[in-house]
Amino acid sequence: MLGIVFSEFTQMVEDKFSMDTLDDILDASQNPHDGSYTAVGVYEHKELIDLVVALSEKTGVPADDLVQAFGEHMLARFNELYPMFFQDQDDMFKFLEGIEKRIHSEVRKLYPSAELPMIDWECPEPNIMQLHYKSGRPFAALALGLAKGCIAHFNESCEITMEGSPTDAIITLKRVPR
Ligand code: HEM
């Protein structure tokens, strides 16, 4: 997993909780890098899971909720870090259709060692989109949070649900009247 994910996570913990909380979870999870990550370095994804588990234990917030909140935060950060993927995008379903071919494929060119999930899509009805997340890493809750971040970014009124497992899940987005 790229260092950028870790530096965004540790920054979020500092901002939403505190510097002390971050220090505590780095200690509790015996973090091998003491919280210092370089953006293009590659680290074990297990290290992120250990940090999330430690944060969950410290704050009492369920781990899945923390990962989801991190996903929402990441989408807003991606908008700041990679504005080119958001320019000229005014339709959320079109944006989501392009995760695999338009976005992650470019990410792979920028960072050849990026470990990316497979995200297929289908629209069984015009107002419903299903994203199929499949990965060697158990981050379905992160995908759900990123999709929620998209709803906020595009200012959509959408119901969102997920079923499946942490490595293989279907996220359903349904546009509903406000
Ligand atoms: C402009 C938007 C996006 C950018 C720039 C982007 C970029 C990235 C980057 C850099 C990583 C880290 C790869 C690594 O650690 O090696 C990543 C991972 C991931 N991305 Fe995206 N992404 C975007 C949108 C999305 C969206 C909308 C979703 C899902 C709805 C998504 C799902 C994921 C997931 C779940 C991972 C974690 C790795 C895994 O599960 O295997 N991404 N993405």
PDB file of C-alpha atoms in Angstrom, residues 49-154:
ATOM      1  CA  ILE A  49      -5.180  -2.428   9.668  1.00  0.00           C
ATOM      2  CA  ASP A  50      -3.113  -2.487  12.879  1.00  0.00           C
ATOM      3  CA  LEU A  51      -3.423   1.303  13.177  1.00  0.00           C
ATOM      4  CA  VAL A  52      -7.183   1.148  12.616  1.00  0.00           C
ATOM      5  CA  VAL A  53      -7.584  -1.614  15.222  1.00  0.00           C
ATOM      6  CA  ALA A  54      -5.536   0.393  17.739  1.00  0.00           C
ATOM      7  CA  LEU A  55      -7.606   3.529  17.027  1.00  0.00           C
ATOM      8  CA  SER A  56     -10.808   1.552  17.421  1.00  0.00           C
ATOM      9  CA  GLU A  57      -9.643   0.148  20.750  1.00  0.00           C
ATOM     10  CA  LYS A  58      -8.627   3.584  21.982  1.00  0.00           C
ATOM     11  CA  THR A  59     -11.744   5.479  20.879  1.00  0.00           C
ATOM     12  CA  GLY A  60     -14.436   2.777  21.093  1.00  0.00           C
ATOM     13  CA  VAL A  61     -15.485   3.562  17.502  1.00  0.00           C
ATOM     14  CA  PRO A  62     -15.979   0.355  15.438  1.00  0.00           C
ATOM     15  CA  ALA A  63     -13.093  -0.283  13.019  1.00  0.00           C
ATOM     16  CA  ASP A  64     -15.388  -0.372   9.960  1.00  0.00           C
ATOM     17  CA  ASP A  65     -16.802   3.047  10.840  1.00  0.00           C
ATOM     18  CA  LEU A  66     -13.281   4.452  11.124  1.00  0.00           C
ATOM     19  CA  VAL A  67     -12.254   3.005   7.748  1.00  0.00           C
ATOM     20  CA  GLN A  68     -15.406   4.360   6.138  1.00  0.00           C
ATOM     21  CA  ALA A  69     -14.801   7.819   7.588  1.00  0.00           C
ATOM     22  CA  PHE A  70     -11.253   7.589   6.255  1.00  0.00           C
ATOM     23  CA  GLY A  71     -12.658   6.784   2.787  1.00  0.00           C
ATOM     24  CA  GLU A  72     -14.841   9.894   2.856  1.00  0.00           C
ATOM     25  CA  HIS A  73     -11.850  11.953   3.932  1.00  0.00           C
ATOM     26  CA  MET A  74      -9.681  10.399   1.170  1.00  0.00           C
ATOM     27  CA  LEU A  75     -12.129  11.304  -1.581  1.00  0.00           C
ATOM     28  CA  ALA A  76     -12.000  14.960  -0.519  1.00  0.00           C
ATOM     29  CA  ARG A  77      -8.189  14.746  -0.381  1.00  0.00           C
ATOM     30  CA  PHE A  78      -8.007  13.091  -3.824  1.00  0.00           C
ATOM     31  CA  ASN A  79      -9.932  16.083  -5.131  1.00  0.00           C
ATOM     32  CA  GLU A  80      -7.176  18.337  -3.763  1.00  0.00           C
ATOM     33  CA  LEU A  81      -4.229  16.121  -4.707  1.00  0.00           C
ATOM     34  CA  TYR A  82      -5.421  14.952  -8.143  1.00  0.00           C
ATOM     35  CA  PRO A  83      -7.797  17.647  -9.435  1.00  0.00           C
ATOM     36  CA  MET A  84      -7.394  16.360 -13.005  1.00  0.00           C
ATOM     37  CA  PHE A  85      -9.620  13.381 -12.233  1.00  0.00           C
ATOM     38  CA  PHE A  86     -12.443  15.665 -11.098  1.00  0.00           C
ATOM     39  CA  GLN A  87     -12.262  18.325 -13.793  1.00  0.00           C
ATOM     40  CA  ASP A  88     -15.219  18.298 -16.220  1.00  0.00           C
ATOM     41  CA  GLN A  89     -16.965  15.644 -14.136  1.00  0.00           C
ATOM     42  CA  ASP A  90     -20.553  16.603 -13.441  1.00  0.00           C
ATOM     43  CA  ASP A  91     -22.227  13.196 -13.286  1.00  0.00           C
ATOM     44  CA  MET A  92     -21.458  10.967 -10.313  1.00  0.00           C
ATOM     45  CA  PHE A  93     -22.413   7.711 -12.041  1.00  0.00           C
ATOM     46  CA  LYS A  94     -20.142   8.581 -14.986  1.00  0.00           C
ATOM     47  CA  PHE A  95     -17.345   9.415 -12.535  1.00  0.00           C
ATOM     48  CA  LEU A  96     -17.795   6.084 -10.736  1.00  0.00           C
ATOM     49  CA  GLU A  97     -17.901   4.179 -14.042  1.00  0.00           C
ATOM     50  CA  GLY A  98     -14.425   5.511 -14.699  1.00  0.00           C
ATOM     51  CA  ILE A  99     -12.726   4.406 -11.454  1.00  0.00           C
ATOM     52  CA  GLU A 100     -11.092   1.412 -13.106  1.00  0.00           C
ATOM     53  CA  LYS A 101     -10.355   2.622 -16.651  1.00  0.00           C
ATOM     54  CA  ARG A 102      -9.983   6.391 -16.234  1.00  0.00           C
ATOM     55  CA  ILE A 103      -8.631   6.788 -12.684  1.00  0.00           C
ATOM     56  CA  HIS A 104      -6.922   3.689 -11.266  1.00  0.00           C
ATOM     57  CA  SER A 105      -5.282   2.900 -14.610  1.00  0.00           C
ATOM     58  CA  GLU A 106      -3.617   6.348 -14.495  1.00  0.00           C
ATOM     59  CA  VAL A 107      -2.725   5.849 -10.825  1.00  0.00           C
ATOM     60  CA  ARG A 108      -0.982   2.630 -11.871  1.00  0.00           C
ATOM     61  CA  LYS A 109       1.064   4.582 -14.457  1.00  0.00           C
ATOM     62  CA  LEU A 110       2.016   7.228 -11.873  1.00  0.00           C
ATOM     63  CA  TYR A 111       2.842   4.628  -9.208  1.00  0.00           C
ATOM     64  CA  PRO A 112       3.667   1.243 -10.784  1.00  0.00           C
ATOM     65  CA  SER A 113       3.777  -0.393  -7.364  1.00  0.00           C
ATOM     66  CA  ALA A 114       0.244   0.742  -6.390  1.00  0.00           C
ATOM     67  CA  GLU A 115      -1.962  -2.090  -5.198  1.00  0.00           C
ATOM     68  CA  LEU A 116      -5.398  -1.375  -6.566  1.00  0.00           C
ATOM     69  CA  PRO A 117      -8.703  -3.215  -6.292  1.00  0.00           C
ATOM     70  CA  MET A 118     -10.909  -4.259  -9.191  1.00  0.00           C
ATOM     71  CA  ILE A 119     -14.027  -2.123  -9.412  1.00  0.00           C
ATOM     72  CA  ASP A 120     -16.658  -3.173 -11.970  1.00  0.00           C
ATOM     73  CA  TRP A 121     -19.958  -1.421 -12.363  1.00  0.00           C
ATOM     74  CA  GLU A 122     -23.418  -2.007 -13.696  1.00  0.00           C
ATOM     75  CA  CYS A 123     -26.620   0.067 -13.828  1.00  0.00           C
ATOM     76  CA  PRO A 124     -29.589  -2.315 -13.517  1.00  0.00           C
ATOM     77  CA  GLU A 125     -31.860   0.768 -13.638  1.00  0.00           C
ATOM     78  CA  PRO A 126     -31.056   4.338 -14.676  1.00  0.00           C
ATOM     79  CA  ASN A 127     -31.182   5.570 -11.066  1.00  0.00           C
ATOM     80  CA  ILE A 128     -29.279   2.609  -9.585  1.00  0.00           C
ATOM     81  CA  MET A 129     -25.591   1.828  -9.828  1.00  0.00           C
ATOM     82  CA  GLN A 130     -23.845  -1.210  -8.423  1.00  0.00           C
ATOM     83  CA  LEU A 131     -20.111  -1.208  -7.864  1.00  0.00           C
ATOM     84  CA  HIS A 132     -18.428  -4.572  -7.498  1.00  0.00           C
ATOM     85  CA  TYR A 133     -15.330  -4.311  -5.318  1.00  0.00           C
ATOM     86  CA  LYS A 134     -12.846  -7.150  -5.383  1.00  0.00           C
ATOM     87  CA  SER A 135      -9.367  -7.018  -3.908  1.00  0.00           C
ATOM     88  CA  GLY A 136      -6.562  -9.048  -2.400  1.00  0.00           C
ATOM     89  CA  ARG A 137      -6.868  -6.618   0.538  1.00  0.00           C
ATOM     90  CA  PRO A 138      -9.894  -6.387   2.854  1.00  0.00           C
ATOM     91  CA  PHE A 139     -10.866  -2.764   2.233  1.00  0.00           C
ATOM     92  CA  ALA A 140     -14.530  -2.891   1.165  1.00  0.00           C
ATOM     93  CA  ALA A 141     -15.341  -0.426   3.974  1.00  0.00           C
ATOM     94  CA  LEU A 142     -12.817   1.968   2.422  1.00  0.00           C
ATOM     95  CA  ALA A 143     -14.570   1.652  -0.947  1.00  0.00           C
ATOM     96  CA  LEU A 144     -17.896   2.350   0.763  1.00  0.00           C
ATOM     97  CA  GLY A 145     -16.448   5.463   2.401  1.00  0.00           C
ATOM     98  CA  LEU A 146     -14.962   6.646  -0.914  1.00  0.00           C
ATOM     99  CA  ALA A 147     -18.357   6.157  -2.588  1.00  0.00           C
ATOM    100  CA  LYS A 148     -20.004   8.132   0.236  1.00  0.00           C
ATOM    101  CA  GLY A 149     -17.398  10.826  -0.329  1.00  0.00           C
ATOM    102  CA  CYS A 150     -18.502  10.920  -3.983  1.00  0.00           C
ATOM    103  CA  ILE A 151     -22.134  11.440  -2.943  1.00  0.00           C
ATOM    104  CA  ALA A 152     -21.027  14.423  -0.869  1.00  0.00           C
ATOM    105  CA  HIS A 153     -18.701  15.741  -3.581  1.00  0.00           C
ATOM    106  CA  PHE A 154     -21.393  15.613  -6.273  1.00  0.00           C
TER     107      PHE A 154
END
